Amino acid sequence: MKEELLSYIDERIAWHKGEQARLKAEYRQDEAAHVQIAINVYNIFRTTYQAMKYDLNETVKRFSGIISSWDESRKRACEHGDDEKRLIEEIKLARAMELLRRSKEMEAHS
């Protein structure tokens, strides 16, 4: 499962990098920056997974703490009407939830 999950993360990063290059070529810098945020989330998850010695349960515990922080930041952005910050936090949360969902699916099938 370790290799499968790392491979999935690498595939998602590669896809997002391609998307980011396309957006930059179209002079859509703001959107390209948002794609970079998604790439960063994948890298954070991978680094956490590696730091937890490929223990998915420990990774999920640690990553859940990070997700909570992002959710609090999203709530504060909503309260203050900061739409850009809200969008950034929503991007992070969406990618984080995707990673948690995918890793649970892989764990169930291993």
mmCIF file of C-alpha atoms in Angstrom:
data_model
loop_
_atom_site.group_PDB
_atom_site.id
_atom_site.type_symbol
_atom_site.label_atom_id
_atom_site.label_comp_id
_atom_site.label_asym_id
_atom_site.label_seq_id
_atom_site.Cartn_x
_atom_site.Cartn_y
_atom_site.Cartn_z
ATOM 1 C CA MET A 1 0.000 0.000 0.000
ATOM 2 C CA LYS A 2 2.892 2.377 0.735
ATOM 3 C CA GLU A 3 4.050 2.419 -2.879
ATOM 4 C CA GLU A 4 0.491 2.692 -4.187
ATOM 5 C CA LEU A 5 -0.248 5.747 -2.059
ATOM 6 C CA LEU A 6 3.062 7.435 -2.900
ATOM 7 C CA SER A 7 2.458 6.713 -6.580
ATOM 8 C CA TYR A 8 -1.026 8.236 -6.353
ATOM 9 C CA ILE A 9 0.401 11.381 -4.740
ATOM 10 C CA ASP A 10 3.101 11.639 -7.426
ATOM 11 C CA GLU A 11 0.480 11.256 -10.173
ATOM 12 C CA ARG A 12 -1.687 13.992 -8.658
ATOM 13 C CA ILE A 13 1.310 16.322 -8.318
ATOM 14 C CA ALA A 14 2.310 15.671 -11.940
ATOM 15 C CA TRP A 15 -1.228 16.379 -13.167
ATOM 16 C CA HIS A 16 -1.429 19.594 -11.165
ATOM 17 C CA LYS A 17 1.997 20.725 -12.407
ATOM 18 C CA GLY A 18 0.795 20.227 -15.972
ATOM 19 C CA GLU A 19 -2.334 22.210 -15.210
ATOM 20 C CA GLN A 20 -0.246 24.923 -13.588
ATOM 21 C CA ALA A 21 2.027 25.179 -16.654
ATOM 22 C CA ARG A 22 -1.017 25.441 -18.921
ATOM 23 C CA LEU A 23 -2.499 28.230 -16.807
ATOM 24 C CA LYS A 24 0.785 30.124 -16.728
ATOM 25 C CA ALA A 25 1.060 29.829 -20.516
ATOM 26 C CA GLU A 26 -2.400 31.409 -20.714
ATOM 27 C CA TYR A 27 -1.272 34.227 -18.378
ATOM 28 C CA ARG A 28 -3.640 33.065 -15.655
ATOM 29 C CA GLN A 29 -1.226 33.592 -12.771
ATOM 30 C CA ASP A 30 -3.842 33.721 -10.004
ATOM 31 C CA GLU A 31 -5.278 30.362 -11.007
ATOM 32 C CA ALA A 32 -1.781 28.906 -11.385
ATOM 33 C CA ALA A 33 -1.034 30.055 -7.826
ATOM 34 C CA HIS A 34 -4.147 28.233 -6.615
ATOM 35 C CA VAL A 35 -2.947 25.048 -8.313
ATOM 36 C CA GLN A 36 0.385 25.453 -6.498
ATOM 37 C CA ILE A 37 -1.541 25.385 -3.225
ATOM 38 C CA ALA A 38 -2.940 21.965 -4.156
ATOM 39 C CA ILE A 39 0.570 20.752 -5.014
ATOM 40 C CA ASN A 40 1.758 21.950 -1.621
ATOM 41 C CA VAL A 41 -0.986 19.959 0.138
ATOM 42 C CA TYR A 42 0.071 16.768 -1.653
ATOM 43 C CA ASN A 43 3.677 17.420 -0.623
ATOM 44 C CA ILE A 44 2.677 18.061 2.995
ATOM 45 C CA PHE A 45 0.757 14.775 3.103
ATOM 46 C CA ARG A 46 3.641 12.853 1.522
ATOM 47 C CA THR A 47 6.154 14.376 3.952
ATOM 48 C CA THR A 48 3.894 13.596 6.905
ATOM 49 C CA TYR A 49 3.433 10.006 5.677
ATOM 50 C CA GLN A 50 7.189 9.572 5.353
ATOM 51 C CA ALA A 51 7.869 11.193 8.743
ATOM 52 C CA MET A 52 5.375 8.792 10.352
ATOM 53 C CA LYS A 53 7.365 5.895 8.870
ATOM 54 C CA TYR A 54 4.558 5.069 6.428
ATOM 55 C CA ASP A 55 2.084 4.437 9.249
ATOM 56 C CA LEU A 56 -1.196 5.550 7.719
ATOM 57 C CA ASN A 57 -3.061 5.780 11.034
ATOM 58 C CA GLU A 58 -0.428 8.096 12.517
ATOM 59 C CA THR A 59 -0.313 10.096 9.309
ATOM 60 C CA VAL A 60 -4.078 10.596 9.381
ATOM 61 C CA LYS A 61 -3.900 11.724 13.025
ATOM 62 C CA ARG A 62 -1.204 14.291 12.262
ATOM 63 C CA PHE A 63 -2.810 15.420 9.026
ATOM 64 C CA SER A 64 -6.176 15.791 10.766
ATOM 65 C CA GLY A 65 -4.584 18.369 13.053
ATOM 66 C CA ILE A 66 -3.344 20.281 10.029
ATOM 67 C CA ILE A 67 -6.802 20.069 8.455
ATOM 68 C CA SER A 68 -8.376 21.473 11.621
ATOM 69 C CA SER A 69 -6.040 24.453 11.436
ATOM 70 C CA TRP A 70 -6.977 25.069 7.808
ATOM 71 C CA ASP A 71 -10.668 24.814 8.649
ATOM 72 C CA GLU A 72 -10.290 27.371 11.460
ATOM 73 C CA SER A 73 -8.475 29.677 9.073
ATOM 74 C CA ARG A 74 -11.286 29.252 6.523
ATOM 75 C CA LYS A 75 -13.876 30.148 9.173
ATOM 76 C CA ARG A 76 -11.952 33.277 10.178
ATOM 77 C CA ALA A 77 -11.664 34.306 6.531
ATOM 78 C CA CYS A 78 -15.424 33.933 6.134
ATOM 79 C CA GLU A 79 -16.049 36.011 9.253
ATOM 80 C CA HIS A 80 -13.810 38.779 7.923
ATOM 81 C CA GLY A 81 -15.079 38.653 4.345
ATOM 82 C CA ASP A 82 -11.657 37.651 3.005
ATOM 83 C CA ASP A 83 -12.715 35.771 -0.110
ATOM 84 C CA GLU A 84 -9.197 35.054 -1.369
ATOM 85 C CA LYS A 85 -8.097 33.520 1.948
ATOM 86 C CA ARG A 86 -11.347 31.542 2.116
ATOM 87 C CA LEU A 87 -10.715 30.175 -1.377
ATOM 88 C CA ILE A 88 -7.150 29.193 -0.489
ATOM 89 C CA GLU A 89 -8.307 27.329 2.617
ATOM 90 C CA GLU A 90 -11.075 25.612 0.653
ATOM 91 C CA ILE A 91 -8.532 24.425 -1.914
ATOM 92 C CA LYS A 92 -6.388 22.993 0.883
ATOM 93 C CA LEU A 93 -9.361 21.317 2.537
ATOM 94 C CA ALA A 94 -10.620 19.807 -0.725
ATOM 95 C CA ARG A 95 -7.234 18.262 -1.541
ATOM 96 C CA ALA A 96 -6.795 17.085 2.055
ATOM 97 C CA MET A 97 -10.185 15.371 2.052
ATOM 98 C CA GLU A 98 -9.359 13.757 -1.294
ATOM 99 C CA LEU A 99 -6.124 12.360 0.167
ATOM 100 C CA LEU A 100 -7.841 11.049 3.283
ATOM 101 C CA ARG A 101 -10.611 9.443 1.228
ATOM 102 C CA ARG A 102 -8.156 7.877 -1.207
ATOM 103 C CA SER A 103 -5.867 6.545 1.513
ATOM 104 C CA LYS A 104 -8.824 4.971 3.328
ATOM 105 C CA GLU A 105 -9.942 3.323 0.080
ATOM 106 C CA MET A 106 -6.451 1.928 -0.467
ATOM 107 C CA GLU A 107 -6.281 0.681 3.107
ATOM 108 C CA ALA A 108 -9.636 -1.073 2.738
ATOM 109 C CA HIS A 109 -8.425 -2.866 -0.400
ATOM 110 C CA SER A 110 -5.059 -3.956 0.960
#
